[in-house]
Amino acid sequence: CTHVVENVCVVGAGYVGGPTAAVLALHNPNVKVEVLDRDPRRIQQWKSPHLPVHEPGLDDLVRSVRDDPENGSKYSTQRQPNLNFSCDSARVLAKADIIFMAVNTPTKMFGVGAGCATNMAAFDGAMRDVAAHAKPGAIIVEKSTVPGGTADRVRKMLSAHRPGVPFEVLSNPEFLAEGSAVQNLTVPDRVLIGSAATPTGRQAARTLAGLYAAWVPKERILETNTWSSELAKLVANAMLAQRISSINSISAICERTGADVDQVAKAIGMDARIGPQFLKAGLGFGGSCFRKDIASLAYLAESLGLDDVASYWRQVNTMNERQRDRFARKVIDRFEGNLVGHKLAILGFAFKKNTGDTRESLAMEVIRSLLEERPAEIAIFDPYCRPEDIMRELEIACPDISERGTIKLHTDPHLACSQAHAVLVVTDCDQFRNTPGKKPRWTHNTSEPTASQTCSSDCTDCRSLSARPTTSEPIEWPRIAYNMVEPKWVFDGRGLLDVAELEKLGVRVDSVGRRA
Ligand code: UGA
């Protein structure tokens, strides 16, 4: 027996909360889904034509289920809208049968556990609101990645704030990756639900499973206890990151020998026990998850007195940092230690393709090292990042950056690379490839409204959107090569480029995991 679910609330309108809410709403037309955030600007963006998150397929999806559907969606419009966005936490929480917690849980940067532990300030703040307003019997679901044992903590917190009121706490970690969020949510490898090992805990798990069963095959919905579920989330990310650090460590060997890291990866990936995924050598992993989750796993091990386990996992992060340092060092060495007077162009700022997320950007780390060498100019192009986000990240990383005046942001990759002494490919965007015919897995959503189609001229979202390119046309390497200046180095940090083809254009190429 399960509870009837009429209202679902998702707390946190970010990369996880927004897409998750939209997919839940799409597949459960009889359930009202409301997304809460305390930032009114963010809520407004989710209600506007320009969502705060760039994800392939998301615009169409949100438009089809949002309370103000527009025409042109590929989904049916013959349905009642059932997705809303709001700042009114008291009203929304009070009627929710299920409350998903999808707020930020970054690494704690101060006090005990600084640099390793999880900063639970936003999560706890949101939980206090939930404790104050949730209706008796509501099911609270941890969607954010949280330290192991958080469900127990939440249970204690709820019984302290609302003694005697029944609540169930579930763990239901998110496995979506940025840039493929809609795809991952629509066809998940598995849905993991952890519950208390009590009859009411299992019943709550089945109620939540009922929402997913609307589109996920039953055999893909896995029920465990809450600790297993919380730990499995951290371990999934740690294992994926470990594969990247492992292949990157091999890339360093390849660069000093005659081996090619892509050939090695292909050869080992054909072993069914190893498999081909997450073996692409590059600049290391960026983004807001892997480094943080490994730090959290190591912190957990350490707090259990398992220092060997902690240092084993920390090494995955250490190897990751070394990979970027090695790349920046290679650039500097190619210029014999002197970047003064040289222009460097950076292609890509986001931590991977198909996202405009600038957090934990690999480019930023590389730029920080290169700036130490006082180059004349660093020109940056990224197809999706907003200029203000790039500048904010750079200002945090290098506080005196605006005084140095060496950074220029471009909306055209060819202009960014014009007169450059070196071009650095930092993000794995398909449009940076020089191999025509290789179609990107996802293309830019051409149905995305343009500034002229939608808002008034003073809409800040539109202004920043119009500063971004409207297509993901492949860049023209012959044009770039022609307009570069000697020594015309191209550093391929992602192993994206066909080196032999590029060299025909008269540039020198240094690619990760290959001896140049
Ligand atoms: C990751 C996981 O893949 C998701 O399953 C998980 O849900 C998510 O973290 C999370 O915990 O929220 P994400 O960080 O969005 O997703 O991106 P990934 O596609 O995993 O890429 C992470 C980084 O590794 C990127 O910088 C990517 O370029 C790099 N990478 C990935 C490689 O360098 N080589 C590879 O073979 C794969």
Coordinates of C-alpha atoms and ligand atoms in Angstrom, one line a residue:
C1 CA 0.0 0.0 0.0
T2 CA 1.4 3.5 -0.9
H3 CA 0.2 7.0 -0.2
V4 CA -1.6 9.0 -2.9
V5 CA 0.7 11.8 -4.1
E6 CA -0.9 15.0 -5.2
N7 CA 1.7 17.6 -4.5
V8 CA 5.5 17.4 -4.8
C9 CA 7.9 20.1 -3.8
V10 CA 11.5 20.4 -5.0
V11 CA 13.6 22.7 -2.8
G12 CA 16.4 24.3 -4.9
A13 CA 16.0 25.5 -8.4
G14 CA 19.5 24.6 -9.7
Y15 CA 21.1 22.1 -12.1
V16 CA 19.5 19.2 -10.3
G17 CA 16.3 20.6 -8.9
G18 CA 15.0 22.2 -12.1
P19 CA 15.5 19.3 -14.6
T20 CA 14.4 16.7 -12.0
A21 CA 11.2 18.6 -11.3
A22 CA 10.4 19.0 -15.0
V23 CA 10.9 15.3 -15.8
L24 CA 8.8 14.3 -12.7
A25 CA 6.0 16.7 -13.8
L26 CA 6.1 15.4 -17.4
H27 CA 5.6 11.8 -16.5
N28 CA 3.2 12.4 -13.6
P29 CA 0.5 14.7 -15.1
N30 CA -1.8 14.3 -12.1
V31 CA 0.8 15.5 -9.7
K32 CA 1.5 19.2 -9.1
V33 CA 5.2 19.9 -8.9
E34 CA 6.5 23.1 -7.4
V35 CA 10.1 24.2 -7.3
L36 CA 11.1 26.4 -4.4
D37 CA 14.1 28.7 -4.2
R38 CA 14.8 31.7 -2.0
D39 CA 16.4 33.6 -4.9
P40 CA 13.5 35.5 -6.7
R41 CA 15.7 36.2 -9.7
R42 CA 16.4 32.5 -10.2
I43 CA 12.7 31.7 -9.9
Q44 CA 11.9 34.4 -12.4
Q45 CA 14.4 33.0 -14.8
W46 CA 12.8 29.6 -14.6
K47 CA 9.5 31.2 -15.5
S48 CA 11.0 33.2 -18.4
P49 CA 12.0 32.0 -21.9
H50 CA 15.6 31.9 -20.8
L51 CA 16.2 29.2 -18.2
P52 CA 19.1 29.7 -15.9
V53 CA 20.5 26.3 -16.8
H54 CA 21.5 25.3 -20.3
E55 CA 20.7 21.6 -21.0
P56 CA 19.9 20.0 -24.3
G57 CA 16.1 19.4 -24.5
L58 CA 15.3 21.3 -21.3
D59 CA 13.7 24.4 -22.8
D60 CA 11.2 22.3 -24.7
L61 CA 10.5 20.1 -21.7
V62 CA 9.9 23.0 -19.3
R63 CA 7.8 24.9 -21.7
S64 CA 5.5 21.9 -22.1
V65 CA 4.8 21.3 -18.4
R66 CA 5.2 24.8 -16.9
D67 CA 2.2 26.8 -15.8
D68 CA 2.4 29.1 -18.8
P69 CA 3.1 26.7 -21.7
E70 CA 4.0 28.2 -25.1
N71 CA 3.4 26.6 -28.4
G72 CA 6.1 24.9 -30.4
S73 CA 7.0 22.2 -27.8
K74 CA 7.6 18.7 -29.1
Y75 CA 5.6 17.4 -26.2
S76 CA 1.9 17.3 -26.2
T77 CA 0.2 20.6 -25.2
Q78 CA -3.1 18.8 -24.6
R79 CA -2.4 18.6 -20.8
Q80 CA -2.8 20.7 -17.8
P81 CA 0.4 22.5 -16.8
N82 CA 1.7 21.0 -13.6
L83 CA 5.1 22.6 -13.0
N84 CA 5.4 25.8 -11.1
F85 CA 8.3 27.9 -9.6
S86 CA 7.9 29.9 -6.4
C87 CA 9.7 31.6 -3.4
D88 CA 6.7 31.1 -1.1
S89 CA 8.1 28.3 1.0
A90 CA 5.5 28.2 3.7
R91 CA 2.6 27.7 1.2
V92 CA 4.4 25.2 -1.0
L93 CA 5.9 23.1 1.8
A94 CA 2.6 22.9 3.7
K95 CA 0.8 21.1 1.0
A96 CA 3.6 18.8 -0.3
D97 CA 3.3 15.0 0.1
I98 CA 6.9 14.6 -1.0
I99 CA 9.7 17.2 -0.5
F100 CA 12.9 16.7 -2.5
M101 CA 15.9 18.5 -1.1
A102 CA 18.0 19.6 -4.0
V103 CA 20.1 22.5 -2.6
N104 CA 23.8 23.1 -2.9
T105 CA 26.1 21.0 -0.8
P106 CA 29.6 22.4 -1.7
T107 CA 32.8 21.6 0.1
K108 CA 33.2 23.4 3.4
M109 CA 36.0 25.9 3.1
F110 CA 36.4 27.0 6.8
G111 CA 36.7 25.5 10.3
V112 CA 36.8 21.8 11.1
G113 CA 37.0 19.7 7.9
A114 CA 37.9 22.8 5.7
G115 CA 38.5 21.6 2.1
C116 CA 37.1 18.1 2.7
A117 CA 33.8 18.1 4.7
T118 CA 30.5 19.1 3.1
N119 CA 29.2 22.5 3.8
M120 CA 25.7 21.8 5.0
A121 CA 24.6 25.4 5.6
A122 CA 22.2 25.7 2.7
F123 CA 20.9 22.2 3.3
D124 CA 20.3 22.7 7.0
G125 CA 18.8 26.2 6.3
A126 CA 16.3 24.7 3.9
M127 CA 15.6 21.8 6.3
R128 CA 14.7 24.3 9.0
D129 CA 12.0 25.7 6.7
V130 CA 10.8 22.2 5.9
A131 CA 10.7 21.3 9.7
A132 CA 8.7 24.4 10.3
H133 CA 6.1 24.0 7.5
A134 CA 5.9 20.4 6.2
K135 CA 2.6 18.7 6.9
P136 CA 2.5 15.6 9.1
G137 CA 3.3 12.4 7.2
A138 CA 5.3 14.2 4.5
I139 CA 8.2 12.3 2.9
I140 CA 11.5 14.1 2.9
V141 CA 13.9 13.0 0.1
E142 CA 17.6 13.8 0.0
K143 CA 18.3 14.5 -3.6
S144 CA 21.5 16.6 -3.0
T145 CA 24.7 14.7 -2.5
V146 CA 25.1 14.6 1.3
P147 CA 27.5 13.0 3.7
G148 CA 26.7 9.4 4.8
G149 CA 24.5 9.5 7.9
T150 CA 22.6 12.6 6.9
A151 CA 19.2 10.9 6.8
D152 CA 19.7 10.0 10.5
R153 CA 20.7 13.6 11.2
V154 CA 17.6 14.9 9.4
R155 CA 15.4 12.4 11.4
K156 CA 16.8 13.8 14.7
M157 CA 16.3 17.4 13.5
L158 CA 12.7 16.8 12.6
S159 CA 11.9 15.1 15.8
A160 CA 13.5 18.0 17.8
H161 CA 11.6 20.6 15.9
R162 CA 8.3 18.8 15.6
P163 CA 8.2 16.2 18.4
G164 CA 5.7 13.4 17.8
V165 CA 5.0 14.4 14.2
P166 CA 5.6 11.5 11.8
F167 CA 7.9 12.1 8.8
E168 CA 9.9 9.7 6.7
V169 CA 13.3 10.5 5.4
L170 CA 14.6 8.8 2.2
S171 CA 17.8 9.0 0.2
N172 CA 17.3 9.2 -3.5
P173 CA 20.6 10.5 -5.0
E174 CA 20.9 12.1 -8.4
F175 CA 23.1 10.5 -11.1
L176 CA 22.5 13.0 -13.8
A177 CA 25.5 14.5 -15.6
E178 CA 25.5 18.1 -16.8
G179 CA 24.9 18.4 -20.5
S180 CA 22.9 15.2 -20.6
A181 CA 20.6 15.9 -17.6
V182 CA 17.3 15.3 -19.5
Q183 CA 18.6 12.2 -21.2
N184 CA 19.9 10.8 -17.9
L185 CA 16.6 11.6 -16.1
T186 CA 14.5 10.1 -18.9
V187 CA 16.5 6.9 -19.3
P188 CA 18.3 6.4 -16.0
D189 CA 20.6 3.4 -15.5
R190 CA 19.0 3.0 -12.1
V191 CA 16.9 4.9 -9.6
L192 CA 18.3 4.4 -6.1
I193 CA 16.0 4.8 -3.1
G194 CA 17.3 4.3 0.5
S195 CA 14.8 4.1 3.4
A196 CA 14.7 3.3 7.1
A197 CA 14.4 -0.5 7.6
T198 CA 10.9 -0.1 9.2
P199 CA 7.4 -0.8 7.7
T200 CA 6.7 3.0 7.3
G201 CA 10.2 3.6 5.9
R202 CA 9.6 0.9 3.2
Q203 CA 6.2 2.2 2.5
A204 CA 7.6 5.7 1.9
A205 CA 10.2 4.1 -0.4
R206 CA 7.4 2.4 -2.4
T207 CA 5.4 5.7 -2.6
L208 CA 8.5 7.4 -4.1
A209 CA 9.1 4.4 -6.4
G210 CA 5.5 4.9 -7.6
L211 CA 6.4 8.4 -9.0
Y212 CA 9.4 6.9 -10.9
A213 CA 7.5 3.9 -12.1
A214 CA 5.5 6.2 -14.4
W215 CA 8.5 6.0 -16.8
V216 CA 11.3 3.9 -15.3
P217 CA 11.1 0.1 -15.6
K218 CA 10.6 -1.5 -12.2
E219 CA 13.8 -3.6 -12.4
R220 CA 15.8 -0.3 -12.6
I221 CA 14.4 0.9 -9.3
L222 CA 16.7 -0.3 -6.5
E223 CA 15.7 -0.1 -2.8
T224 CA 18.4 -0.1 -0.1
N225 CA 18.9 1.3 3.4
T226 CA 19.7 5.0 3.6
W227 CA 23.4 4.5 4.5
S228 CA 24.0 2.3 1.4
S229 CA 22.2 4.8 -0.8
E230 CA 24.1 7.8 0.5
L231 CA 27.4 6.0 0.3
A232 CA 26.7 4.6 -3.2
K233 CA 26.3 8.1 -4.5
L234 CA 29.8 9.1 -3.3
V235 CA 31.3 5.8 -4.5
A236 CA 29.8 6.0 -8.0
N237 CA 31.4 9.4 -8.5
A238 CA 34.7 8.4 -6.8
M239 CA 35.0 5.3 -9.1
L240 CA 34.3 7.4 -12.3
A241 CA 36.8 10.0 -11.2
Q242 CA 39.3 7.2 -10.4
R243 CA 39.1 6.0 -13.9
I244 CA 39.9 9.5 -15.3
S245 CA 42.8 9.9 -12.9
S246 CA 44.1 6.5 -13.8
I247 CA 44.1 7.1 -17.6
N248 CA 45.5 10.6 -17.1
S249 CA 48.4 9.1 -15.1
I250 CA 49.0 6.8 -18.2
S251 CA 48.8 9.9 -20.5
A252 CA 52.0 11.2 -18.7
I253 CA 53.8 8.0 -19.6
C254 CA 52.6 8.1 -23.2
E255 CA 53.9 11.7 -23.6
R256 CA 57.4 10.5 -22.8
T257 CA 57.3 7.3 -24.8
G258 CA 55.9 6.3 -28.2
A259 CA 52.5 5.1 -26.8
D260 CA 49.3 7.0 -27.7
V261 CA 46.9 7.2 -24.8
D262 CA 43.7 6.9 -27.0
Q263 CA 45.1 3.7 -28.4
V264 CA 45.8 2.4 -24.9
A265 CA 42.4 3.4 -23.7
K266 CA 40.7 1.7 -26.7
A267 CA 42.7 -1.5 -26.2
I268 CA 41.9 -1.8 -22.5
G269 CA 38.3 -0.6 -22.9
M270 CA 37.5 -3.5 -25.2
D271 CA 38.0 -5.8 -22.2
A272 CA 34.3 -6.2 -21.2
R273 CA 35.4 -6.2 -17.5
I274 CA 36.9 -2.7 -17.9
G275 CA 34.5 -1.2 -20.5
P276 CA 35.2 1.9 -22.7
Q277 CA 33.5 4.7 -20.8
F278 CA 35.3 7.4 -18.7
L279 CA 38.7 6.5 -20.2
K280 CA 39.2 9.7 -22.2
A281 CA 42.5 11.3 -21.1
G282 CA 42.4 15.1 -20.9
L283 CA 43.0 17.9 -18.5
G284 CA 41.4 16.0 -15.6
F285 CA 37.9 16.2 -14.2
G286 CA 36.3 19.5 -13.4
G287 CA 32.8 20.4 -12.3
S288 CA 31.2 20.6 -9.0
C289 CA 30.9 16.9 -8.2
F290 CA 33.9 14.6 -8.5
R291 CA 36.5 16.6 -6.5
K292 CA 34.0 17.4 -3.8
D293 CA 32.6 13.9 -3.5
I294 CA 36.1 12.3 -3.3
A295 CA 37.0 14.9 -0.6
S296 CA 33.8 13.9 1.3
L297 CA 34.5 10.2 0.9
A298 CA 38.1 10.7 2.2
Y299 CA 36.8 12.8 5.1
L300 CA 34.3 10.1 6.0
A301 CA 37.1 7.4 6.0
E302 CA 39.3 9.6 8.1
S303 CA 36.6 10.3 10.6
L304 CA 36.2 6.5 10.9
G305 CA 39.9 6.2 11.6
L306 CA 40.6 4.7 8.2
D307 CA 43.5 6.9 7.2
D308 CA 44.8 4.5 4.5
V309 CA 41.5 4.5 2.8
A310 CA 41.3 8.3 3.0
S311 CA 44.8 8.7 1.4
Y312 CA 44.0 6.2 -1.3
W313 CA 41.0 8.3 -2.5
R314 CA 42.7 11.6 -2.0
Q315 CA 45.4 10.5 -4.5
V316 CA 42.7 10.6 -7.2
N317 CA 42.2 14.3 -6.6
T318 CA 46.0 14.9 -6.3
M319 CA 46.6 13.2 -9.7
N320 CA 43.8 15.4 -11.2
E321 CA 45.4 18.6 -10.0
R322 CA 48.8 17.4 -11.4
Q323 CA 47.3 16.9 -14.8
R324 CA 46.3 20.6 -15.2
D325 CA 49.7 21.7 -13.8
R326 CA 51.5 19.5 -16.2
F327 CA 49.5 21.0 -19.1
A328 CA 50.2 24.6 -18.1
R329 CA 53.8 23.7 -17.6
K330 CA 54.0 22.1 -21.1
V331 CA 52.7 25.4 -22.6
I332 CA 55.3 27.4 -20.7
D333 CA 58.1 25.0 -21.6
R334 CA 57.2 25.2 -25.3
F335 CA 57.8 29.0 -25.1
E336 CA 61.1 28.3 -23.3
G337 CA 59.8 29.8 -20.1
N338 CA 58.8 33.1 -21.5
L339 CA 55.2 34.0 -22.2
V340 CA 55.8 37.8 -21.9
G341 CA 54.6 39.5 -25.1
H342 CA 52.6 36.5 -26.3
K343 CA 48.9 36.1 -26.9
L344 CA 47.2 32.8 -25.8
A345 CA 43.7 31.9 -26.9
I346 CA 41.6 29.5 -24.8
L347 CA 38.9 27.5 -26.5
G348 CA 36.3 26.6 -23.9
F349 CA 35.8 27.7 -20.3
A350 CA 33.1 25.3 -19.0
F351 CA 34.3 22.1 -17.3
K352 CA 32.9 20.1 -20.2
K353 CA 30.9 20.4 -23.4
N354 CA 27.2 21.2 -23.6
T355 CA 27.1 23.2 -20.4
G356 CA 27.6 26.8 -19.4
D357 CA 28.6 25.9 -15.9
T358 CA 31.8 27.7 -14.9
R359 CA 32.3 26.1 -11.5
E360 CA 35.5 24.2 -11.0
S361 CA 36.5 25.1 -14.5
L362 CA 39.6 23.4 -15.8
A363 CA 40.4 26.5 -17.9
M364 CA 40.4 28.6 -14.8
E365 CA 43.2 26.6 -13.2
V366 CA 45.2 26.6 -16.4
I367 CA 44.7 30.4 -16.8
R368 CA 45.8 31.0 -13.3
S369 CA 49.1 29.2 -13.9
L370 CA 49.6 31.0 -17.2
L371 CA 48.9 34.4 -15.8
E372 CA 51.9 34.0 -13.4
E373 CA 54.0 34.2 -16.6
R374 CA 52.6 37.6 -17.5
P375 CA 51.5 36.9 -21.1
A376 CA 50.4 39.9 -23.2
E377 CA 46.9 38.6 -23.6
I378 CA 44.7 35.7 -22.8
A379 CA 41.6 35.5 -25.1
I380 CA 38.8 33.3 -24.1
F381 CA 35.9 31.8 -26.1
D382 CA 33.2 29.5 -24.8
P383 CA 29.9 28.8 -26.6
Y384 CA 27.7 28.6 -23.6
C385 CA 29.3 30.4 -20.6
R386 CA 28.0 33.8 -19.8
P387 CA 30.8 36.4 -19.8
E388 CA 29.8 37.6 -16.3
D389 CA 30.1 34.1 -14.9
I390 CA 33.6 33.7 -16.5
M391 CA 34.8 37.0 -15.1
R392 CA 33.4 36.2 -11.6
E393 CA 35.2 32.9 -11.5
L394 CA 38.4 34.5 -12.7
E395 CA 38.1 37.3 -10.2
I396 CA 37.7 34.8 -7.3
A397 CA 40.7 32.8 -8.5
C398 CA 43.0 35.8 -9.3
P399 CA 41.8 38.8 -7.3
D400 CA 44.0 41.3 -9.1
I401 CA 43.0 40.2 -12.6
S402 CA 41.1 43.3 -13.5
E403 CA 44.3 45.4 -12.9
R404 CA 46.3 43.2 -15.2
G405 CA 44.0 43.9 -18.1
T406 CA 45.2 40.8 -20.0
I407 CA 41.9 38.9 -20.2
K408 CA 39.6 39.4 -23.2
L409 CA 36.3 37.5 -23.7
H410 CA 35.2 36.8 -27.2
T411 CA 31.9 35.6 -28.7
D412 CA 33.6 34.5 -31.9
P413 CA 36.3 31.8 -31.7
H414 CA 38.1 33.0 -34.8
L415 CA 38.5 36.5 -33.3
A416 CA 39.7 35.0 -30.0
C417 CA 42.4 33.0 -31.9
S418 CA 43.4 35.8 -34.3
Q419 CA 47.1 36.9 -33.8
A420 CA 47.5 34.3 -31.1
H421 CA 50.9 32.6 -30.6
A422 CA 49.2 29.6 -29.1
V423 CA 45.6 28.2 -29.0
L424 CA 44.7 26.0 -26.1
V425 CA 41.7 23.6 -26.5
V426 CA 40.5 23.2 -22.9
T427 CA 36.8 22.1 -23.2
D428 CA 35.8 19.0 -25.2
C429 CA 33.2 20.9 -27.4
D430 CA 32.5 19.0 -30.6
Q431 CA 32.6 22.3 -32.5
F432 CA 36.3 22.6 -31.7
R433 CA 37.1 19.3 -33.6
N434 CA 38.9 19.5 -36.9
T435 CA 37.4 16.3 -38.2
P436 CA 34.4 17.2 -40.4
G437 CA 31.7 14.5 -40.5
K438 CA 31.9 13.7 -36.8
K439 CA 28.5 14.9 -35.7
P440 CA 28.1 16.1 -32.2
R441 CA 26.0 13.8 -30.0
W442 CA 23.8 16.8 -29.0
T443 CA 23.3 19.9 -31.1
H444 CA 22.5 23.3 -29.8
N445 CA 18.8 23.7 -29.3
T446 CA 17.9 25.7 -32.3
S447 CA 14.4 26.3 -31.0
E448 CA 15.9 28.4 -28.2
P449 CA 14.2 31.8 -28.6
T450 CA 16.5 34.6 -29.6
A451 CA 16.5 38.0 -28.0
S452 CA 14.5 39.7 -30.7
Q453 CA 11.7 37.1 -30.5
T454 CA 11.0 37.5 -26.8
C455 CA 11.7 40.1 -24.2
S456 CA 12.1 43.8 -24.0
S457 CA 15.4 45.3 -24.9
D458 CA 16.4 45.9 -21.2
C459 CA 16.0 42.2 -20.3
T460 CA 19.4 41.3 -18.9
D461 CA 18.9 37.6 -19.7
C462 CA 18.4 38.5 -23.3
R463 CA 21.4 40.8 -23.4
S464 CA 23.7 38.1 -22.1
L465 CA 22.1 35.6 -24.4
S466 CA 22.6 37.8 -27.5
A467 CA 26.2 38.0 -26.5
R468 CA 26.4 34.2 -27.0
P469 CA 26.7 32.6 -30.4
T470 CA 23.4 31.2 -31.7
T471 CA 24.8 28.2 -33.4
S472 CA 27.4 25.6 -32.7
E473 CA 29.0 25.8 -36.1
P474 CA 32.3 23.9 -36.2
I475 CA 35.2 26.3 -36.0
E476 CA 37.3 26.8 -39.1
W477 CA 40.8 25.6 -38.4
P478 CA 42.3 26.8 -41.7
R479 CA 41.2 30.3 -40.9
I480 CA 42.5 30.1 -37.3
A481 CA 45.9 28.6 -38.5
Y482 CA 46.2 31.4 -41.1
N483 CA 45.6 34.2 -38.6
M484 CA 47.8 32.8 -35.9
V485 CA 51.4 34.1 -35.5
E486 CA 54.6 32.1 -35.1
P487 CA 55.3 29.8 -33.4
K488 CA 51.7 28.8 -34.0
W489 CA 51.3 26.2 -31.2
V490 CA 48.0 24.4 -30.7
F491 CA 47.8 22.6 -27.3
D492 CA 45.0 20.0 -27.4
G493 CA 44.2 19.4 -23.7
R494 CA 41.3 17.1 -24.6
G495 CA 42.7 14.8 -27.3
L496 CA 39.9 16.2 -29.7
L497 CA 41.9 17.1 -32.7
D498 CA 43.2 15.0 -35.6
V499 CA 46.9 16.0 -35.2
A500 CA 48.1 15.0 -38.7
E501 CA 45.3 17.0 -40.3
L502 CA 46.0 20.0 -38.2
E503 CA 49.7 19.9 -38.8
K504 CA 49.0 20.1 -42.6
L505 CA 47.8 23.7 -41.9
G506 CA 51.2 24.7 -40.7
V507 CA 50.7 24.7 -37.0
R508 CA 52.5 22.8 -34.3
V509 CA 50.4 20.5 -32.2
D510 CA 50.9 19.2 -28.8
S511 CA 48.1 16.8 -27.8
V512 CA 47.5 15.2 -24.4
G513 CA 48.8 11.6 -24.1
R514 CA 51.0 11.7 -27.3
R515 CA 54.6 12.5 -27.7
A516 CA 54.8 15.7 -29.9
Ligands
UGA1 C1 29.1 13.6 -12.7 C2 28.6 12.1 -12.9 O1 29.0 11.7 -14.2 C3 27.1 12.0 -12.7 O2 26.7 10.7 -12.8 C4 26.8 12.6 -11.3 O3 25.4 12.5 -11.1 C5 27.2 14.0 -11.2 O4 28.7 14.1 -11.4 C6 26.8 14.6 -9.9 O5 27.3 14.0 -8.8 O6 26.1 15.5 -9.8 P1 29.2 15.8 -14.2 O7 30.2 16.3 -13.2 O8 28.1 16.6 -14.6 O9 28.6 14.4 -13.7 O10 30.1 15.4 -15.5 P2 30.9 14.2 -16.1 O11 30.4 13.9 -17.5 O12 30.9 13.1 -15.2 O13 32.3 14.8 -16.3 C7 33.1 15.2 -15.2 C8 34.5 15.7 -15.7 O14 35.3 14.6 -16.1 C9 34.4 16.7 -16.8 O15 35.4 17.7 -16.7 C10 34.7 15.8 -18.0 O16 35.2 16.5 -19.1 C11 35.8 14.9 -17.4 N1 35.9 13.6 -18.1 C12 34.9 12.7 -18.2 C13 37.2 13.2 -18.6 O17 38.2 13.9 -18.5 N2 37.3 12.0 -19.2 C14 36.3 11.1 -19.4 O18 36.5 10.0 -19.9 C15 35.0 11.5 -18.9

